mmCIF file of C-alpha atoms in Angstrom:
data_model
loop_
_atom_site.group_PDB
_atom_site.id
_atom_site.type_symbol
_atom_site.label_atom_id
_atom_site.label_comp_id
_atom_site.label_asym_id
_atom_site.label_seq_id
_atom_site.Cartn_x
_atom_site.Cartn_y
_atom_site.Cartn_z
ATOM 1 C CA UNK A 1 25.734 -14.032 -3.827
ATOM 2 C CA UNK A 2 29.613 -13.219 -2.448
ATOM 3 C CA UNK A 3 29.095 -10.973 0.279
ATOM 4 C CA UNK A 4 30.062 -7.229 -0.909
ATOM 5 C CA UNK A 5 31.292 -4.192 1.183
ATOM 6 C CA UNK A 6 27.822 -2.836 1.788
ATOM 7 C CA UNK A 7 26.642 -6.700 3.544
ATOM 8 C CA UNK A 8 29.938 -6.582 5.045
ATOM 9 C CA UNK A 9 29.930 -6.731 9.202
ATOM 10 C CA UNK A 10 31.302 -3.379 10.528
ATOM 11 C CA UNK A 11 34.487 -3.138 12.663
ATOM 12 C CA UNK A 12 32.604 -1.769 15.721
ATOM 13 C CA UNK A 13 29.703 -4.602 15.279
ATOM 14 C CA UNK A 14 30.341 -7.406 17.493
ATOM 15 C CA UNK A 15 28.513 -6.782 20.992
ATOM 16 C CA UNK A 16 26.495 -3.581 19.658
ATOM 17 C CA UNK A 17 23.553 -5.119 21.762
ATOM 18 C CA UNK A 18 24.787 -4.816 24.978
ATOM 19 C CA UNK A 19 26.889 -1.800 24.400
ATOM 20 C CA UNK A 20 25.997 1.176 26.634
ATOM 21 C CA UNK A 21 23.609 3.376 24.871
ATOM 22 C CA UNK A 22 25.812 6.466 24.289
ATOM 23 C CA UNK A 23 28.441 4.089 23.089
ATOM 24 C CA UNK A 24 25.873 2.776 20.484
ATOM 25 C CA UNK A 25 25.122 6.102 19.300
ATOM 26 C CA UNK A 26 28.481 7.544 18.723
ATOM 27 C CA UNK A 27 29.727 4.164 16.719
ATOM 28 C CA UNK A 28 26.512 5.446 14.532
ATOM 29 C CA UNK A 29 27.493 9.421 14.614
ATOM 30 C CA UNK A 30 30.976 8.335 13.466
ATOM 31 C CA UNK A 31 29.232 5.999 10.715
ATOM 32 C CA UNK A 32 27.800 8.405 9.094
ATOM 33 C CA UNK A 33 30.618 11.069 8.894
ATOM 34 C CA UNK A 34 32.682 8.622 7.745
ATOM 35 C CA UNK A 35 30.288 7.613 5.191
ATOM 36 C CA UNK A 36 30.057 11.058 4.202
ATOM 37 C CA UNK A 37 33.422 11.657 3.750
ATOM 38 C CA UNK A 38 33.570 9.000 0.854
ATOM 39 C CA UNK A 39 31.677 11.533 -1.265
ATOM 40 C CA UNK A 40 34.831 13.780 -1.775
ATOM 41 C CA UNK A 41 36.406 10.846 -4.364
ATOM 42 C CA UNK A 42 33.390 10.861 -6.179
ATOM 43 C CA UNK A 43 33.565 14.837 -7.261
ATOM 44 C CA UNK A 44 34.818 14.270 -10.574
ATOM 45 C CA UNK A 45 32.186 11.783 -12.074
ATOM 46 C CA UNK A 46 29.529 13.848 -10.212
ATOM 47 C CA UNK A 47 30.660 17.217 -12.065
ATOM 48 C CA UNK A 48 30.579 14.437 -15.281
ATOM 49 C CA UNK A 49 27.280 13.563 -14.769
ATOM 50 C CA UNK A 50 25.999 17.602 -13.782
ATOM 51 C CA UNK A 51 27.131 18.725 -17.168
ATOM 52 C CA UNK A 52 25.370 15.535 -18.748
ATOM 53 C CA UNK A 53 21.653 16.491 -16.911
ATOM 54 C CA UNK A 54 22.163 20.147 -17.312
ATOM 55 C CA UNK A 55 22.890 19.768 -21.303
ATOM 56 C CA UNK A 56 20.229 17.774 -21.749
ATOM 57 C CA UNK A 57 17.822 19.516 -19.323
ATOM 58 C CA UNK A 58 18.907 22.986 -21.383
ATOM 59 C CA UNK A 59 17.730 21.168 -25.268
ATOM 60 C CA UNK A 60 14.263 20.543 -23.821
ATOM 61 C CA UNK A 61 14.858 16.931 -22.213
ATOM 62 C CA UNK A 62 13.615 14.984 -18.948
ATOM 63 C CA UNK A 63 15.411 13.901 -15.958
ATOM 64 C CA UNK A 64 14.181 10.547 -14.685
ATOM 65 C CA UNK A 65 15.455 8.946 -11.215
ATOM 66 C CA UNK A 66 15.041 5.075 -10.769
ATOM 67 C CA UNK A 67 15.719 2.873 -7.490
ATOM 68 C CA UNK A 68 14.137 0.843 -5.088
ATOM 69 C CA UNK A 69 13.890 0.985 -1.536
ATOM 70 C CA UNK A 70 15.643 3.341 0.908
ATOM 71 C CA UNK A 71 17.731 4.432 -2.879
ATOM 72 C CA UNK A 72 14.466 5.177 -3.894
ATOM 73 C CA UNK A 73 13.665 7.437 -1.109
ATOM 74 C CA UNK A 74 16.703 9.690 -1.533
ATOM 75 C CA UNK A 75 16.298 9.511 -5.536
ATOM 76 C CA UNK A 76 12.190 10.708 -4.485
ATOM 77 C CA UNK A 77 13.255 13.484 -2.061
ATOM 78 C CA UNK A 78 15.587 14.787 -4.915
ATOM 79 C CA UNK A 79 13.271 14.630 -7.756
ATOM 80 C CA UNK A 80 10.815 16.341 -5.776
ATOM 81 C CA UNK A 81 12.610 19.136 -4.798
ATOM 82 C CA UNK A 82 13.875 20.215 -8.149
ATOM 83 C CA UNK A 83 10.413 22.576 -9.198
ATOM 84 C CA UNK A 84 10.278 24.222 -6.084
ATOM 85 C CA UNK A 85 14.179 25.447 -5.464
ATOM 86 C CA UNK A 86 15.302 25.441 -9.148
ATOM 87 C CA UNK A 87 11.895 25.878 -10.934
ATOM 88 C CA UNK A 88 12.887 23.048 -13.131
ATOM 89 C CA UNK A 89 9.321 22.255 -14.654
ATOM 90 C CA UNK A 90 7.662 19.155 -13.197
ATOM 91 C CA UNK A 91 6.419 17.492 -16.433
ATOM 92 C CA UNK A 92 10.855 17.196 -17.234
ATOM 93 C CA UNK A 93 10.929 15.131 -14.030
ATOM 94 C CA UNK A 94 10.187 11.489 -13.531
ATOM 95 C CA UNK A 95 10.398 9.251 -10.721
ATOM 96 C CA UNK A 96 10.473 5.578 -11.322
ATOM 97 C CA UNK A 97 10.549 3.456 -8.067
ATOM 98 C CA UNK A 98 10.105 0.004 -8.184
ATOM 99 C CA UNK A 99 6.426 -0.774 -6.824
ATOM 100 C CA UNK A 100 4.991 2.233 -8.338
ATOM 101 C CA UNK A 101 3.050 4.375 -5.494
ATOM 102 C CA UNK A 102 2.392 1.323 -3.147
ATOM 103 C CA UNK A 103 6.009 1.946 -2.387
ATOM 104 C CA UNK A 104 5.733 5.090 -0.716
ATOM 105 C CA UNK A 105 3.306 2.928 1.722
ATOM 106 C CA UNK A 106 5.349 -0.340 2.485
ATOM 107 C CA UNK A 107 8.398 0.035 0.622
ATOM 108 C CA UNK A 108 7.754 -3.465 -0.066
ATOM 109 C CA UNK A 109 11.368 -5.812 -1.280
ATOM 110 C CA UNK A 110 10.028 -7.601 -3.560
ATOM 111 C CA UNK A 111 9.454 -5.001 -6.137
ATOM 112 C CA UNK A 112 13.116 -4.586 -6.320
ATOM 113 C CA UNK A 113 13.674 -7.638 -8.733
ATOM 114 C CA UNK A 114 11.013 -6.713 -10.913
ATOM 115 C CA UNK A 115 13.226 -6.130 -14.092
ATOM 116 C CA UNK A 116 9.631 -6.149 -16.333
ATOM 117 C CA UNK A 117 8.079 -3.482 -14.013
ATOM 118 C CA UNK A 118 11.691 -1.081 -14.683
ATOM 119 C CA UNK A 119 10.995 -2.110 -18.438
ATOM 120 C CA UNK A 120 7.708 -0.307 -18.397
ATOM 121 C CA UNK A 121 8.299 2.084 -16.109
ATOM 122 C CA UNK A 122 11.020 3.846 -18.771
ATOM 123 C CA UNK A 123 8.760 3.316 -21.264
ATOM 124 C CA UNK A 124 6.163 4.638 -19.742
ATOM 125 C CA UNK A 125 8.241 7.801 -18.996
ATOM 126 C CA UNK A 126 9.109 8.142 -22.722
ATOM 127 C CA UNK A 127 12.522 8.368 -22.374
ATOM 128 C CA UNK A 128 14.382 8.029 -25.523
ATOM 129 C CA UNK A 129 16.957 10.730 -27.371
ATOM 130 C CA UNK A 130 17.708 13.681 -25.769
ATOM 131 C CA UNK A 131 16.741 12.577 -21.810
ATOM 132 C CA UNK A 132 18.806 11.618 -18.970
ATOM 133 C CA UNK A 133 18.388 8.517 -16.148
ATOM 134 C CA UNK A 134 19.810 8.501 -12.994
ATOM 135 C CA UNK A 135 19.912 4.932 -11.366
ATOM 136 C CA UNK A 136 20.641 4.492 -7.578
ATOM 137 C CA UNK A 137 21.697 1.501 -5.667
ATOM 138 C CA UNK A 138 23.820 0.514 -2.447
ATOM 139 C CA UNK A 139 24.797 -3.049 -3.953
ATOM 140 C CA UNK A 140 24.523 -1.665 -7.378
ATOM 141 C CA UNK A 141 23.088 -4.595 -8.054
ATOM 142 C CA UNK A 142 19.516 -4.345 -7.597
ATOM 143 C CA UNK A 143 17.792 -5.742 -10.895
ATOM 144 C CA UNK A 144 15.031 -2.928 -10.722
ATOM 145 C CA UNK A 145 17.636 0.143 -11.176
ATOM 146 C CA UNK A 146 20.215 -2.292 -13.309
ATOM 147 C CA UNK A 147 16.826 -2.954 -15.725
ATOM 148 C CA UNK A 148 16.218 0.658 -15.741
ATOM 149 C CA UNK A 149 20.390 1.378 -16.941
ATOM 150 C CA UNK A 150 19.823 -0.798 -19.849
ATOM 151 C CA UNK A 151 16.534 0.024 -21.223
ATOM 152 C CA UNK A 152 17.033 4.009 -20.753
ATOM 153 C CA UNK A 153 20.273 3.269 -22.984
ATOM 154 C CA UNK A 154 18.357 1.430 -25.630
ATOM 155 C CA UNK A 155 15.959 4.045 -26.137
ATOM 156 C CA UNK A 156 18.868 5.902 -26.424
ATOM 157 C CA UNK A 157 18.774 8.246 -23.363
ATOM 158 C CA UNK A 158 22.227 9.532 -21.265
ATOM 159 C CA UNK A 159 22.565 6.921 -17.835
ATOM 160 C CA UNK A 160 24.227 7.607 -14.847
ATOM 161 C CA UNK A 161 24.629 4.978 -12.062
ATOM 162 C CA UNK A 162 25.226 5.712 -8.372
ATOM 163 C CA UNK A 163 26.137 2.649 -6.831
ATOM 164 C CA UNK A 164 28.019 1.757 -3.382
ATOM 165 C CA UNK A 165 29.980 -1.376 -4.211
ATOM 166 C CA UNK A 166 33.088 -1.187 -6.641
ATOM 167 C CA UNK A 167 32.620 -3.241 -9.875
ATOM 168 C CA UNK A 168 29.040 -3.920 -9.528
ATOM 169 C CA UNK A 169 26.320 -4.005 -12.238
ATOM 170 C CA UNK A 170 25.268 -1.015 -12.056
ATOM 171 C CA UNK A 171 28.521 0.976 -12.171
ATOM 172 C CA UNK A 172 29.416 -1.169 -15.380
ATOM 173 C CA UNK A 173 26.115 -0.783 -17.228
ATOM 174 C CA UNK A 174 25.616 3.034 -16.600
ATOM 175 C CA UNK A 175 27.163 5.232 -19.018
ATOM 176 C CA UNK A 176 28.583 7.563 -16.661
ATOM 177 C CA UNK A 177 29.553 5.892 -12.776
ATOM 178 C CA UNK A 178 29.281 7.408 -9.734
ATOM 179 C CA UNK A 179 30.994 5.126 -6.591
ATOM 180 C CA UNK A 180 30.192 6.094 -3.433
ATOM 181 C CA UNK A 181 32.889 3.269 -1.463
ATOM 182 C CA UNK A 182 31.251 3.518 1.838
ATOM 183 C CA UNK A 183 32.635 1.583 5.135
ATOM 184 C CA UNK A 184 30.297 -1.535 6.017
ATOM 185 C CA UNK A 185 27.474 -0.352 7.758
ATOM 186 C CA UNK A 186 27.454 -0.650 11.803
ATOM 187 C CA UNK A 187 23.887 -2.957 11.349
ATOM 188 C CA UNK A 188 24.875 -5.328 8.559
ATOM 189 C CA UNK A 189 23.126 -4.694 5.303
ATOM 190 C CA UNK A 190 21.632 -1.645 6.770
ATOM 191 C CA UNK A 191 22.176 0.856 3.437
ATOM 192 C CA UNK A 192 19.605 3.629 4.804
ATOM 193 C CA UNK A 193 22.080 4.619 7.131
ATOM 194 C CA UNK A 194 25.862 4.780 5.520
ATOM 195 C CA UNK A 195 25.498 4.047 2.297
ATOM 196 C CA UNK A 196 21.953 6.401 1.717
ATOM 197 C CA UNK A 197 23.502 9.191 3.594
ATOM 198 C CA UNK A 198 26.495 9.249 0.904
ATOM 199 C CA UNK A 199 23.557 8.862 -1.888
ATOM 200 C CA UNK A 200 21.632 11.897 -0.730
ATOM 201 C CA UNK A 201 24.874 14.064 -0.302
ATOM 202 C CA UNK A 202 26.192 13.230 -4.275
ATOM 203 C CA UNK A 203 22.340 13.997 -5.589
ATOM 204 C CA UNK A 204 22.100 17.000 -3.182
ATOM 205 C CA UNK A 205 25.364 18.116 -5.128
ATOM 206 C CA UNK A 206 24.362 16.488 -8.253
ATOM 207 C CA UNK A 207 21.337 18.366 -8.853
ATOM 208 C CA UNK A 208 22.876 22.073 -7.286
ATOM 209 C CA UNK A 209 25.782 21.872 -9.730
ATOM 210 C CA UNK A 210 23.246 20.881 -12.611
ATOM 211 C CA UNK A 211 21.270 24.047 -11.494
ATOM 212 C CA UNK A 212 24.281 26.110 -11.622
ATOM 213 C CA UNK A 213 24.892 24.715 -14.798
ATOM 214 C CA UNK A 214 21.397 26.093 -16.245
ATOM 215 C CA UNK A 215 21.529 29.801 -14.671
ATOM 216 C CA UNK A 216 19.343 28.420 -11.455
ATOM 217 C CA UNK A 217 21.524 30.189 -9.159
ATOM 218 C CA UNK A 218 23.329 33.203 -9.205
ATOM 219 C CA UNK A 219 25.952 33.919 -6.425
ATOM 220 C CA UNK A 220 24.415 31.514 -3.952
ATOM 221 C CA UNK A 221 20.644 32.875 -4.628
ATOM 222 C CA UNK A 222 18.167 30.419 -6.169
ATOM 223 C CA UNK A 223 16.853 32.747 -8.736
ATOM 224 C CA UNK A 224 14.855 30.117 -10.460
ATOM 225 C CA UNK A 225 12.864 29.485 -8.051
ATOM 226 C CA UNK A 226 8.832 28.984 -8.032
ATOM 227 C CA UNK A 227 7.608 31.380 -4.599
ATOM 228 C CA UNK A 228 4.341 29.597 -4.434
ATOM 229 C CA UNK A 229 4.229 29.754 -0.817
ATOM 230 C CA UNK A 230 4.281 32.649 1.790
ATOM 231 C CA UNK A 231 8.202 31.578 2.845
ATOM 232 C CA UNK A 232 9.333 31.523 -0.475
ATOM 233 C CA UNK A 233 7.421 34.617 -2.254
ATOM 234 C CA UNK A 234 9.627 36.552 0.552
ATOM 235 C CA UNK A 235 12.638 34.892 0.087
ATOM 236 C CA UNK A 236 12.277 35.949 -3.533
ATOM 237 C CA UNK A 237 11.838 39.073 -2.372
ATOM 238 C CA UNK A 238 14.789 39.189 -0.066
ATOM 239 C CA UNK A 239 16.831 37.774 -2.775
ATOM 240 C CA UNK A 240 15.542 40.669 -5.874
ATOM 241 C CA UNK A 241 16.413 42.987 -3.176
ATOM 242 C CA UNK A 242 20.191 41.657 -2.491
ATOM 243 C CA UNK A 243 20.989 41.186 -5.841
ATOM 244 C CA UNK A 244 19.556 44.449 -7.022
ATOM 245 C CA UNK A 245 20.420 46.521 -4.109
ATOM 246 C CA UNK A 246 16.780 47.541 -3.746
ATOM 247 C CA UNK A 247 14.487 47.513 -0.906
ATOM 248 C CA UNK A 248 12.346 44.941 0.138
ATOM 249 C CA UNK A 249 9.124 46.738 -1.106
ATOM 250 C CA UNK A 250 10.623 47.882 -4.478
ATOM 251 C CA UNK A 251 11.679 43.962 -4.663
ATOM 252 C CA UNK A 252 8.055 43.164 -3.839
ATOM 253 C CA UNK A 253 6.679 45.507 -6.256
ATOM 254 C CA UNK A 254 9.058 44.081 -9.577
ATOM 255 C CA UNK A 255 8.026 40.508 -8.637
ATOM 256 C CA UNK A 256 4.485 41.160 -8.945
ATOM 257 C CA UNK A 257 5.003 42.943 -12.333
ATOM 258 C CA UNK A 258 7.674 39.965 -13.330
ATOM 259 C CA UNK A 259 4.939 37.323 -12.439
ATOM 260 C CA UNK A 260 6.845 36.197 -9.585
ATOM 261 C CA UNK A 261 9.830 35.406 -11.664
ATOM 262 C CA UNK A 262 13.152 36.389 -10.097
ATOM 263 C CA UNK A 263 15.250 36.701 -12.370
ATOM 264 C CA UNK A 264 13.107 39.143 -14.725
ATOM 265 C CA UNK A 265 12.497 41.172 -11.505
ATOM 266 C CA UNK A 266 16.193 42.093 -11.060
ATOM 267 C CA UNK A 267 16.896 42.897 -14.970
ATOM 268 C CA UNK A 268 13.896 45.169 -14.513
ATOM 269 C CA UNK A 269 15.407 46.926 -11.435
ATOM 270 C CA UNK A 270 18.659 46.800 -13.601
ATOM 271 C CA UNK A 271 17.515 48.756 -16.129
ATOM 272 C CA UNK A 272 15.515 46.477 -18.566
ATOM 273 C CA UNK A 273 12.559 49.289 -20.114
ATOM 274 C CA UNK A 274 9.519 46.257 -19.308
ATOM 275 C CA UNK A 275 9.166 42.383 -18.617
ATOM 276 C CA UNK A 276 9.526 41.401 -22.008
ATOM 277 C CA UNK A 277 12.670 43.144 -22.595
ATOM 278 C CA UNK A 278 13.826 41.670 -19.900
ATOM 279 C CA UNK A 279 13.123 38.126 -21.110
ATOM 280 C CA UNK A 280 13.899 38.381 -24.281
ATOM 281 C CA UNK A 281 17.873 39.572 -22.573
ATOM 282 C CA UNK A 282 17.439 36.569 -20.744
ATOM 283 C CA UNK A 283 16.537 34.488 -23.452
ATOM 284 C CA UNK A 284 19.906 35.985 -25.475
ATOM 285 C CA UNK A 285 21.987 35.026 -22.442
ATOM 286 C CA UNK A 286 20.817 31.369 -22.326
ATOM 287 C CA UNK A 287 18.452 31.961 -19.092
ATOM 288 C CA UNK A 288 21.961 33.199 -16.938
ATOM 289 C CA UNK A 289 21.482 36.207 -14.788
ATOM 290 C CA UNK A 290 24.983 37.335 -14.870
ATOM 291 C CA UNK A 291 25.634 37.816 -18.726
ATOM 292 C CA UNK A 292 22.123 39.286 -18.607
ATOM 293 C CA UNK A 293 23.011 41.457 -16.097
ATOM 294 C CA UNK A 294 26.071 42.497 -18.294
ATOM 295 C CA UNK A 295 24.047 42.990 -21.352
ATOM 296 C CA UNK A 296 22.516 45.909 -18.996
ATOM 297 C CA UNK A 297 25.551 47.658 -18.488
ATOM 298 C CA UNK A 298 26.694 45.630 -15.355
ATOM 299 C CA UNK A 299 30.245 45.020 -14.547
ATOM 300 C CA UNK A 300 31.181 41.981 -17.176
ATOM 301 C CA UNK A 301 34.516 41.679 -15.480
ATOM 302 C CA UNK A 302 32.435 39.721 -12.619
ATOM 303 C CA UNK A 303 30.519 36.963 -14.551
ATOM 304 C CA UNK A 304 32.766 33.965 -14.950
ATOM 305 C CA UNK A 305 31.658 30.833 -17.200
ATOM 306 C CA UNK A 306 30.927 27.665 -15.681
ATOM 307 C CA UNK A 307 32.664 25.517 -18.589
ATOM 308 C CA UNK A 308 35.611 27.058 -19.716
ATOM 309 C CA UNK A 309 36.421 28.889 -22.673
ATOM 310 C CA UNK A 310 33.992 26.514 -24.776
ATOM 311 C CA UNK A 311 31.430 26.872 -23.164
ATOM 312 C CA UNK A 312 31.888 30.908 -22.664
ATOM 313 C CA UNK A 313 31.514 30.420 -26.799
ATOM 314 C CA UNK A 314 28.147 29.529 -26.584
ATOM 315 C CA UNK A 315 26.754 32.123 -24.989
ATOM 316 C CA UNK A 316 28.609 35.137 -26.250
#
């Protein structure tokens, strides 16, 4: 294999060993930010691929992630967050990582070139028509998420491919390509450190703009969210009360009527006469709060649409 900017030896590498141990760490601090910075170039194919999940998410399709190793870790931790802040449903989310659940005990290598195992695993998922895969590899090589690329697409589901290296596999098989050109990594080969913290920043920002996209989030709230916890049944309160403008125990009173669902709670201290009026609004403005809101009376001048004119079309 020609060596490729993610096995590449960094600039500060030679002597790391007997550097002094502050030294060490700020070569790393300074690894990382510059590795973050990389994400900035790839904001337009991100906002490519957000619209891409959130149409297909919004006709009733799945999401699937697929990676191995430390990828697969960030593409997990993702996935996994989705029901809980968004309230995307968790039967529209699969994870396919190569070694199947022995991974998340020894994140084993070998897995990785398993190309039958990422066969099956789509399959297995039922993607087809209709879903979306997101693939995730530093070399954008790896034959597990490469597999994964091409047999999503023959089922005919939407790919996306988040890769680190320019040009590689991955980037060319995936329909829609997300480079993340991180700087070599200060321990060779390392991709948990550079290279994953770039992945986890583009699918932190990949799945918030998809969210956004759906009506998950209304002026910086996550309205969509499932309170199944003590923490997060008061943050919904706190957030029916901010949006609404009513107090915390009002809040706490329209939750338990809206069956814990934010959204209805705040068209019902809107103005919306029960909780199935207040769906059924929702429903009519394609699950966003704001045109709901306006179909109450609310100020229309402040809801802007997310996708232009086109898009403000669909959900007059």
């Amino acid at each position: 294999m020609a060596e490729t900017r993610t096995e590449a030896l960094h600039k500060n590498a030679e002597g790391l060993d007997i550097q002094a141990p502050d030294t060490v760490l700020s070569y790393l601090a300074d690894a990382q930010i510059e590795a973050a910075k990389v994400v900035r170039h790839a904001i337009p194919s991100i906002a490519r691929a957000a619209e891409i999940i959130a149409v297909r998410l919004n006709s009733g399709g799945k999401l699937a992630y697929a990676a191995a190793g430390s990828s697969g870790l960030m593409a997990l931790a993702d996935a996994l967050e989705l029901p809980g802040t968004f309230g995307i449903h968790r039967d529209r989310i699969a994870i396919l990582i190569a070694g199947g659940d022995d991974a998340f005990r020894t994140l084993a290598g070998g897995p990785e070139d398993d190309t039958e195992e990422a066969a099956a695993a789509v399959a297995g998922a039922g993607l087809g028509k209709g879903d979306c895969l997101i693939a995730i590899s530093a070399s954008g090589t790896t034959p597990y998420a490469v597999k994964a690329v091409e047999e999503a697409a023959r089922r005919g589901a939407a790919t996306i491919g988040i890769a680190n290296n320019r040009d590689s596999a991955l980037l060319r098989q995936a329909q829609t390509a997300i480079l993340l050109e991180t700087p070599p990594e200060l321990i060779a080969g390392s991709t948990r450190m550079g290279a994953g913290t770039a992945q986890k920043i583009a699918l932190n920002m990949l799945s918030t703009l998809t969210a956004i996209h759906l009506g998950h989030v209304h002026d910086g709230y996550m309205v969509n969210l499932m309170a199944d916890n003590i923490k997060l049944r008061d943050r919904a309160a706190r957030i029916v009360a901010a949006v609404s403008g009513r107090g915390t125990d009002e809040a706490a009173r329209l939750l338990e009527k809206s069956g814990g669902a934010v959204k209805t709670a705040i068209l019902l201290a809107a103005g919306a006469d029960s909780t199935d009026a207040a769906q059924k609004i929702l429903e009519e403005a394609g699950q966003k709060l704001r045109p709901a809101l306006s179909a109450l009376g609310h100020d229309p001048e402040k809801w802007k649409p997310l996708f232009g004119k086109d898009h403000a079309r669909t959900e007059k």
